[in-house]
PDB file of C-alpha atoms in Angstrom:
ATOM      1  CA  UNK A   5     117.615  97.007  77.431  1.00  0.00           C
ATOM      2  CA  UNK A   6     113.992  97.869  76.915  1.00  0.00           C
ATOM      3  CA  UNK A   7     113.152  97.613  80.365  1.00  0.00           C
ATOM      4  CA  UNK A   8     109.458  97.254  81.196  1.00  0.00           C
ATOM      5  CA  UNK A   9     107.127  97.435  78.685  1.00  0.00           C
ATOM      6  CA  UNK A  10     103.184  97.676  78.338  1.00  0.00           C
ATOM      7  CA  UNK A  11     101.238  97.763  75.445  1.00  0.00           C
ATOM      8  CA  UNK A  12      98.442  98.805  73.937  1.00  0.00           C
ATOM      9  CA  UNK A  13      99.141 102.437  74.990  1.00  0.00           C
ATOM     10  CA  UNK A  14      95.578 103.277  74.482  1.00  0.00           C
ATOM     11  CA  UNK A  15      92.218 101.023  74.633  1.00  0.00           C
ATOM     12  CA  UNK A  16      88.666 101.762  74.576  1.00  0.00           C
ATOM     13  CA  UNK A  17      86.362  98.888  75.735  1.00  0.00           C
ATOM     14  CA  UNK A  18      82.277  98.829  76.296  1.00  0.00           C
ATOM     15  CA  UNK A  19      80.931  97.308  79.192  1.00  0.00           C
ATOM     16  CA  UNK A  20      81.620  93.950  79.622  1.00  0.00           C
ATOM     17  CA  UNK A  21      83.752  92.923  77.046  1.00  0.00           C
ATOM     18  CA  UNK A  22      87.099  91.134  78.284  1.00  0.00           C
ATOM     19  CA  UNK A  23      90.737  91.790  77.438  1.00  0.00           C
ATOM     20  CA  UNK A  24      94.410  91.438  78.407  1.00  0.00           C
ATOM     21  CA  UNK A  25      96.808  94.195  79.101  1.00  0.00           C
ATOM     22  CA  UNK A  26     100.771  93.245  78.084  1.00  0.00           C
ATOM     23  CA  UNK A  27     103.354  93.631  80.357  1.00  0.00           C
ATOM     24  CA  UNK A  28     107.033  92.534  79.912  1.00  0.00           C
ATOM     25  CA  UNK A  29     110.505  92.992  81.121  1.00  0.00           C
ATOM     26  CA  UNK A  30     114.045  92.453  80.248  1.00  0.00           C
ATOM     27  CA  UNK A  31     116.332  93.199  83.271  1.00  0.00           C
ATOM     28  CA  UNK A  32     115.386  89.686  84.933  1.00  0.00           C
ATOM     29  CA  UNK A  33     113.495  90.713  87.548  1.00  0.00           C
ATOM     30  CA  UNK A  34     111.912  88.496  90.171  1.00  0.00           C
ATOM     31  CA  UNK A  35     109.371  91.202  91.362  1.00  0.00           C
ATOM     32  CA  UNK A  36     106.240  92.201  88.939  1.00  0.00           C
ATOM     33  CA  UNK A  37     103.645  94.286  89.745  1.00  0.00           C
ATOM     34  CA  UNK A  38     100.356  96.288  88.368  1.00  0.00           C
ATOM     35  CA  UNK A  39      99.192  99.680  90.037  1.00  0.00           C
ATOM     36  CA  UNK A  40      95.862 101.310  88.598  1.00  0.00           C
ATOM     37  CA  UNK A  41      96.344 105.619  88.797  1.00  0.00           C
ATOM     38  CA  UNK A  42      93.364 107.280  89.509  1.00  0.00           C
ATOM     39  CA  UNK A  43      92.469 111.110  89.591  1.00  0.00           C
ATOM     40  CA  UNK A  44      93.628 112.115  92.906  1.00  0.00           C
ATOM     41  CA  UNK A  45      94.122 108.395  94.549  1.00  0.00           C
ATOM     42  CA  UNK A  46      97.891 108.260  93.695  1.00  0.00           C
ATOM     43  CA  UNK A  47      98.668 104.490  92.601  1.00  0.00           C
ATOM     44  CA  UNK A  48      96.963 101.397  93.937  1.00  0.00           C
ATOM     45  CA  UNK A  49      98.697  98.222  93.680  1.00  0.00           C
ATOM     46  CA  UNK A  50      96.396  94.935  92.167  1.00  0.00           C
ATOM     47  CA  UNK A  51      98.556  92.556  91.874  1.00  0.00           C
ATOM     48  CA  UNK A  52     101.702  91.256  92.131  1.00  0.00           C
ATOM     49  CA  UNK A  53     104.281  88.029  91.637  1.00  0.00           C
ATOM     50  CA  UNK A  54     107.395  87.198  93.083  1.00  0.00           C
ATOM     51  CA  UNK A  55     108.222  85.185  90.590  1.00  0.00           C
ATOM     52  CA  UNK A  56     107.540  82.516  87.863  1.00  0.00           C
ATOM     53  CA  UNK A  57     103.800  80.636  89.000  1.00  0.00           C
ATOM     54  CA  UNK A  58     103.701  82.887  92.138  1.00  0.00           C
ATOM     55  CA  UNK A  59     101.085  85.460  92.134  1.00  0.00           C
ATOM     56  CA  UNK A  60      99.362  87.480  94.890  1.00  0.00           C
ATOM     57  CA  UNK A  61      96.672  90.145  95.330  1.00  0.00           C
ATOM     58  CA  UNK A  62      97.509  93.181  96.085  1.00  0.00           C
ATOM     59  CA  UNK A  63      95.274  96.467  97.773  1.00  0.00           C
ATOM     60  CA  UNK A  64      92.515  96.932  95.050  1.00  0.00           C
ATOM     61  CA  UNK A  65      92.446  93.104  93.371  1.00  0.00           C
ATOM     62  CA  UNK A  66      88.606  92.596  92.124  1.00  0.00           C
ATOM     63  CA  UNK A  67      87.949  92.769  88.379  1.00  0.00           C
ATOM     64  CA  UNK A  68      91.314  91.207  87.440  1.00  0.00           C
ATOM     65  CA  UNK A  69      93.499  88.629  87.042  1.00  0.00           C
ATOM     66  CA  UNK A  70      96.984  87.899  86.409  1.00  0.00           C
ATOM     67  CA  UNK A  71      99.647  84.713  85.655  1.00  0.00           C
ATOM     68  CA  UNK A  72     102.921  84.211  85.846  1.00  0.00           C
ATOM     69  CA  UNK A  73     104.075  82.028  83.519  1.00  0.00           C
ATOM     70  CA  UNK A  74     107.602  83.049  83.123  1.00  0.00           C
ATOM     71  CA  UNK A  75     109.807  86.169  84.568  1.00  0.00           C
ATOM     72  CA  UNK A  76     109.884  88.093  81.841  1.00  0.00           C
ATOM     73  CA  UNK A  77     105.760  88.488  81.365  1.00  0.00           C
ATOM     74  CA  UNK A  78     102.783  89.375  83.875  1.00  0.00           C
ATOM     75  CA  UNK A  79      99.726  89.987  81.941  1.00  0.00           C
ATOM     76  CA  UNK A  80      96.621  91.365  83.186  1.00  0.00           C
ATOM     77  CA  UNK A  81      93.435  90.729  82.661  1.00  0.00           C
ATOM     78  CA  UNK A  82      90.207  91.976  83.055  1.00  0.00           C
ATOM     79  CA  UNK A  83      87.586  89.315  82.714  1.00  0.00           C
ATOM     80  CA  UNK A  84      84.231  91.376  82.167  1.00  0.00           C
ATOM     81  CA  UNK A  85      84.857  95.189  81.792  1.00  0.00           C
ATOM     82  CA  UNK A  86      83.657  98.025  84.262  1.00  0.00           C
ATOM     83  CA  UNK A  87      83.192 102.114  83.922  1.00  0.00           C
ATOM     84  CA  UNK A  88      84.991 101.480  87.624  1.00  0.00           C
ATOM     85  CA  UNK A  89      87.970 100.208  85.920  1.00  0.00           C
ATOM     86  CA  UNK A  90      88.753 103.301  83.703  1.00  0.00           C
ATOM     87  CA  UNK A  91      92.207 104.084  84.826  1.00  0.00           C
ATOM     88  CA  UNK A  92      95.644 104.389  83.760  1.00  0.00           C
ATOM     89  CA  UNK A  93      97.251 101.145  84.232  1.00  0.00           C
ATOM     90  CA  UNK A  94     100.944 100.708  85.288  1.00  0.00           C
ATOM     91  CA  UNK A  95     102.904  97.462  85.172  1.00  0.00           C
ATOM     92  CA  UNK A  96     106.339  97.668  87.759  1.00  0.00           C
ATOM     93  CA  UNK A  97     109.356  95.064  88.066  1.00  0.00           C
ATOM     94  CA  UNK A  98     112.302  94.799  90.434  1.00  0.00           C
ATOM     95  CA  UNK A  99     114.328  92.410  92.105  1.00  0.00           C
ATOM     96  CA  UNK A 100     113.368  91.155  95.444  1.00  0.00           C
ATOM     97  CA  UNK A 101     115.420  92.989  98.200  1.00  0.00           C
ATOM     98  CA  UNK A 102     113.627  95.501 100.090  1.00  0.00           C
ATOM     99  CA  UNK A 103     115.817  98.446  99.145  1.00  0.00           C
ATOM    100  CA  UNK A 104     115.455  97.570  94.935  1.00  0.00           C
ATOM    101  CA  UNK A 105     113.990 100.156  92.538  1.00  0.00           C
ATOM    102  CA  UNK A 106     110.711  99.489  90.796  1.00  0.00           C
ATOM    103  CA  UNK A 107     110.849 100.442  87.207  1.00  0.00           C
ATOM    104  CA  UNK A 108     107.521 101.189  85.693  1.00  0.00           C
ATOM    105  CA  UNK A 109     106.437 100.751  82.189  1.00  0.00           C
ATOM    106  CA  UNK A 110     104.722 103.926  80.118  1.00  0.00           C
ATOM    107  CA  UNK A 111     101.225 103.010  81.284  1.00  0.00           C
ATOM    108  CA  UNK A 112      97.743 101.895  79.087  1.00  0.00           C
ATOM    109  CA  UNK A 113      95.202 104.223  79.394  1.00  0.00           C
ATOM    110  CA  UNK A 114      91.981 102.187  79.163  1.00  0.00           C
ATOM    111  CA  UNK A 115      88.299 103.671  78.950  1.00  0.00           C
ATOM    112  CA  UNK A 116      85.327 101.993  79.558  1.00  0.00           C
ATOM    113  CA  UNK A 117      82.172 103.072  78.026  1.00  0.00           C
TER     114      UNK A 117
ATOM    115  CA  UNK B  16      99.143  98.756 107.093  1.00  0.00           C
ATOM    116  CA  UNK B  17     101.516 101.933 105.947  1.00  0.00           C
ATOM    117  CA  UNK B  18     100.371 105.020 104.353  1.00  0.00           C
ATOM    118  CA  UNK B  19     101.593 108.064 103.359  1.00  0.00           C
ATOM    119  CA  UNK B  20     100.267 111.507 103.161  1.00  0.00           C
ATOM    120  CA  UNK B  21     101.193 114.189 100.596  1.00  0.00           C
ATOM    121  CA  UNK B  22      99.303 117.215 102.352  1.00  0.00           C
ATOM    122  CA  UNK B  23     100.157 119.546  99.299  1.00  0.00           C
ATOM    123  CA  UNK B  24      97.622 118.731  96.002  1.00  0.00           C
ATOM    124  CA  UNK B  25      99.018 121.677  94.065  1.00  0.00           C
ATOM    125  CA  UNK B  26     102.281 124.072  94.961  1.00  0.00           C
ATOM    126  CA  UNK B  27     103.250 126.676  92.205  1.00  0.00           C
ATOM    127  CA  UNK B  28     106.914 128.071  92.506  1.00  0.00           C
ATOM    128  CA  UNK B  29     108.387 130.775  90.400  1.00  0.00           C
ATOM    129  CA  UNK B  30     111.485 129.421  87.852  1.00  0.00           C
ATOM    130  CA  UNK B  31     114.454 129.859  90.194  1.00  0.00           C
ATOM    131  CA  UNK B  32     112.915 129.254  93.022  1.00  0.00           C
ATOM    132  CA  UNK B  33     113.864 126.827  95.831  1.00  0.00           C
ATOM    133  CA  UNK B  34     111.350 124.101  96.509  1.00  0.00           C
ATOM    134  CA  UNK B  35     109.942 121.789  99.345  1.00  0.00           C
ATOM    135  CA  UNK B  36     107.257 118.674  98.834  1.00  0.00           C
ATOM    136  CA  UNK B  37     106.310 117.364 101.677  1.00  0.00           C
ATOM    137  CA  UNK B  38     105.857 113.978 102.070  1.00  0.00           C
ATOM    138  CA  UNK B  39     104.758 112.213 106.018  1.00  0.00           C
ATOM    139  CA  UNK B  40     104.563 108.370 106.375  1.00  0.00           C
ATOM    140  CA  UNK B  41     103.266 106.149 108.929  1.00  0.00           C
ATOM    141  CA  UNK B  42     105.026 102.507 108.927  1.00  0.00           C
ATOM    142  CA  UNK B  43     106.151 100.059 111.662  1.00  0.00           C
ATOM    143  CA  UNK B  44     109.025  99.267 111.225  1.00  0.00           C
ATOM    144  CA  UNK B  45     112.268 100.773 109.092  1.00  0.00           C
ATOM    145  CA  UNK B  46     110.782 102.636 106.365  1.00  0.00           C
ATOM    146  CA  UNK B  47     112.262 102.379 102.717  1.00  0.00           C
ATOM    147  CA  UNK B  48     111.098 105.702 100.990  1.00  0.00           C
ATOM    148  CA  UNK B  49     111.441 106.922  97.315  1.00  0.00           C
ATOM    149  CA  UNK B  50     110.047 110.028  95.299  1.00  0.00           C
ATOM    150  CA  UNK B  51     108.963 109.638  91.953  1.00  0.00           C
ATOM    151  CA  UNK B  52     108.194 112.289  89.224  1.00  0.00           C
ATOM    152  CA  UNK B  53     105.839 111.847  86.493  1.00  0.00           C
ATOM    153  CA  UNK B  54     105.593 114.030  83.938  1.00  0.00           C
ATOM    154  CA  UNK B  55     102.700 114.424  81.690  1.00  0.00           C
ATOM    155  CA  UNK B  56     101.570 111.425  79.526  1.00  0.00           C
ATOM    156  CA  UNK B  57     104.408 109.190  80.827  1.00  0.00           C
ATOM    157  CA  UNK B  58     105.067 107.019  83.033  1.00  0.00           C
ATOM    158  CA  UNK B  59     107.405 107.114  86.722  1.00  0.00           C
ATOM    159  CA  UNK B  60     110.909 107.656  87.086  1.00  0.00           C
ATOM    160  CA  UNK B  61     112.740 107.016  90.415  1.00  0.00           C
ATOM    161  CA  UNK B  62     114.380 110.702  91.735  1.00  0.00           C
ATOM    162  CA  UNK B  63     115.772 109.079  94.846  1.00  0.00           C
ATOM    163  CA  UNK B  64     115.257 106.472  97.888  1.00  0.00           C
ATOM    164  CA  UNK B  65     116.098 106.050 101.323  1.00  0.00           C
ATOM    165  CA  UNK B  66     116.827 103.148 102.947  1.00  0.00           C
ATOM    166  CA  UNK B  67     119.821 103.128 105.456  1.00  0.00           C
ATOM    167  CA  UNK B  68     122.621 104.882 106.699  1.00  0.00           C
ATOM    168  CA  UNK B  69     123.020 109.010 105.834  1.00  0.00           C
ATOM    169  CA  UNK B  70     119.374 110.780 106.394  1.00  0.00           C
ATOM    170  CA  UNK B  71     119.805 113.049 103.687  1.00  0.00           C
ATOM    171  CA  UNK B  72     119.490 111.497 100.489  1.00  0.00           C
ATOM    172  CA  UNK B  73     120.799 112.881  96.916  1.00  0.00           C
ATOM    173  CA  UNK B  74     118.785 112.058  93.579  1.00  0.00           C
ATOM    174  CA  UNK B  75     119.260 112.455  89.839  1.00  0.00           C
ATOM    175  CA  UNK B  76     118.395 116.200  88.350  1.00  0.00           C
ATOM    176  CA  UNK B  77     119.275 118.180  91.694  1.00  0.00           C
ATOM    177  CA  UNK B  78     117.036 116.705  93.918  1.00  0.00           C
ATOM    178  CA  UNK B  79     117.604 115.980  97.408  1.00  0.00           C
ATOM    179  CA  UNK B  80     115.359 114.370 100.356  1.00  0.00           C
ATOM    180  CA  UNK B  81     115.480 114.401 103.939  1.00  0.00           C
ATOM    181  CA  UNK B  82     114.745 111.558 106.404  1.00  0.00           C
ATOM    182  CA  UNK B  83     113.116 112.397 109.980  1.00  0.00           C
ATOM    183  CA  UNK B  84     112.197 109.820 111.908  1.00  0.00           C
ATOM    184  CA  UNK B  85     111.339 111.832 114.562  1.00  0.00           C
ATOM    185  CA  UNK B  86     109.137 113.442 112.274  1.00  0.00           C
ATOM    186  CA  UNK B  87     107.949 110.749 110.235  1.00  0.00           C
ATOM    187  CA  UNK B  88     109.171 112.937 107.252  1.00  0.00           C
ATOM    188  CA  UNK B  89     110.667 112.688 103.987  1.00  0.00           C
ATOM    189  CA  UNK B  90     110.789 115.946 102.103  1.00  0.00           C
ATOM    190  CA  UNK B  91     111.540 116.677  98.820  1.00  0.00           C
ATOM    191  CA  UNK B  92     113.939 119.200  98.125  1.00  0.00           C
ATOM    192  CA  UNK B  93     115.784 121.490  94.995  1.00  0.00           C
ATOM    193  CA  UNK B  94     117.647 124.739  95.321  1.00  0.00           C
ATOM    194  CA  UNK B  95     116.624 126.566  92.089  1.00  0.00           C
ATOM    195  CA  UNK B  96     113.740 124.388  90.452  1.00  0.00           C
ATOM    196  CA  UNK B  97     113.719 125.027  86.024  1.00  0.00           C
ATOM    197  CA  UNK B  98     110.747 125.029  83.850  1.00  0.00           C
ATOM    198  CA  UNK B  99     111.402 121.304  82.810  1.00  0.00           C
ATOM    199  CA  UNK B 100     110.633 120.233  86.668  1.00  0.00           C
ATOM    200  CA  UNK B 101     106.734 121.034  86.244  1.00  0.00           C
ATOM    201  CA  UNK B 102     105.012 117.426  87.229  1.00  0.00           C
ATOM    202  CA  UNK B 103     103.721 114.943  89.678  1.00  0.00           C
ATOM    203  CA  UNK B 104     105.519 113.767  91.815  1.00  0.00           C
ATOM    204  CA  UNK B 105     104.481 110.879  94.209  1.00  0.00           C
ATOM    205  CA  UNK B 106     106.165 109.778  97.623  1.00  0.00           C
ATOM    206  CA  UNK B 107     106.036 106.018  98.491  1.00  0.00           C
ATOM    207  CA  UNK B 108     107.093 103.868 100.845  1.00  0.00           C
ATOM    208  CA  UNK B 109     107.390 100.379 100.900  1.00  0.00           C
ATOM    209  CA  UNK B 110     109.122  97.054 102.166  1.00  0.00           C
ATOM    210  CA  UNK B 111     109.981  96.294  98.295  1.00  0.00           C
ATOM    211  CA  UNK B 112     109.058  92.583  96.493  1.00  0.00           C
ATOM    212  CA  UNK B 113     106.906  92.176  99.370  1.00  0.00           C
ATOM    213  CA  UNK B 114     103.253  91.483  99.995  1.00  0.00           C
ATOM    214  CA  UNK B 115     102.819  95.420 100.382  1.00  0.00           C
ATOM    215  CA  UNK B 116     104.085  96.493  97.446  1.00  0.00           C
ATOM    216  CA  UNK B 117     104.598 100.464  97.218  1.00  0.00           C
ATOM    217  CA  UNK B 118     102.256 102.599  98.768  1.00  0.00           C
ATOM    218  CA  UNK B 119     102.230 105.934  96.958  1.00  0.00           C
ATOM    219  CA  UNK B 120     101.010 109.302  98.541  1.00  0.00           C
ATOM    220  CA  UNK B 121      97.803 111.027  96.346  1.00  0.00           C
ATOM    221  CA  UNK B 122     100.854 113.278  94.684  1.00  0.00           C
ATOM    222  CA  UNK B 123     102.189 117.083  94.514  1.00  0.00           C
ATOM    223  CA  UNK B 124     101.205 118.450  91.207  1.00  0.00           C
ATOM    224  CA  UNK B 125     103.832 120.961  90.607  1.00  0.00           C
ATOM    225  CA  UNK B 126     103.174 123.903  88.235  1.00  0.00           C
ATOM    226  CA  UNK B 127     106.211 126.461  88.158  1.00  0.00           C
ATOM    227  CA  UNK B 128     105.895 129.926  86.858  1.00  0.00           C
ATOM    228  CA  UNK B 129     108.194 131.969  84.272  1.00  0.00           C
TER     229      UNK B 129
END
């Protein structure tokens, strides 16, 4: 198993342009999520799905959006790129029961210039 | 809303050393707790979780944690810490597939000394 995957690694975007960080997993997982990690702020979830067409918003939502078209991906994009939105990004899966491990990808680290 | 509060940004410990993270939560109802660690450039791996039954918890690579409910408390724990245990690590709690998510604490950076 690959587990949960992200990719690009790295990005560099300017202001304003739009693009789509790639999340996938392969342990059939109900549960995906995306948490931004910040300099001192821990992680902050964005979104999340609980499963195929479901999708929710999670504590820091604006600038992005996500789909759920089938378990295995949960893409994220960001529409119109902000400075704000320089981060490292983290995509998470697990099954559904309270007491389930999230597994979390290796992280994109996107700047925005 | 839950939250949890890492009160240590930075702890250095000497290579052999024991070693104690502390992690305090506020939630409303049962808690389920994990520590992560995240070393440099990569991404999280689980060290351990709490979620029922016996308060002290053991994880992979001789960690263990502690429950207190009286307390609100779930420290971190390792007898003799090694070189290879310098990172972040992050306490979270969390109701799991859930609306909430995991909330993580701000994180212990941990820098041990030779």
């Amino acid at each position: 198993n690959a587990g949960v995957t992200q990719t690009p690694k790295f990005q560099v975007l300017k202001t304003g342009q739009s693009m789509t960080l790639q999340c996938a997993q392969d342990m059939n997982h109900e549960y995906m999520s995306w948490y931004r990690q910040d300099p001192g702020m821990g992680l902050r979830l964005i979104h999340y799905s609980v499963g195929a067409g479901i999708t929710d918003q999670g504590e820091v939502p604006n600038g992005y959006n996500v789909s759920r078209s089938t378990t295995e991906d949960f893409p994220l994009r960001l529409l119109s790129a902000a400075p704000s939105q320089t981060s490292v990004y983290f995509c998470a899966s697990s099954a559904l029961r309270a007491e389930d491990t999230q597994y979390f990808g290796p992280g994109t680290r996107l700047t925005v210039l | 809303a839950q939250s949890v509060t890492q009160p240590d940004i930075h702890i250095t410990v000497s290579e052999g050393a024991s070693l104690e993270l502390r992690c305090n939560y506020s939630y409303g109802a049962t808690p389920y707790l994990f520590w992560y660690v995240q070393s440099p450039g990569q991404g999280l791996q689980l060290l351990l979780k709490y979620f029922s039954g016996d308060t002290l918890v053991q994880g992979i690579k001789g960690f263990e944690a502690e429950f207190k409910r009286s307390q609100s408390s779930f420290n971190l724990r390792k007898p003799s810490v090694h070189w290879s245990d310098a990172a972040e690590y992050f306490c979270a709690v969390g109701a799991g597939g859930g609306a909430d998510g995991l909330t993580f604490g701000k994180g212990t950076h941990l820098i041990i000394q030779p």
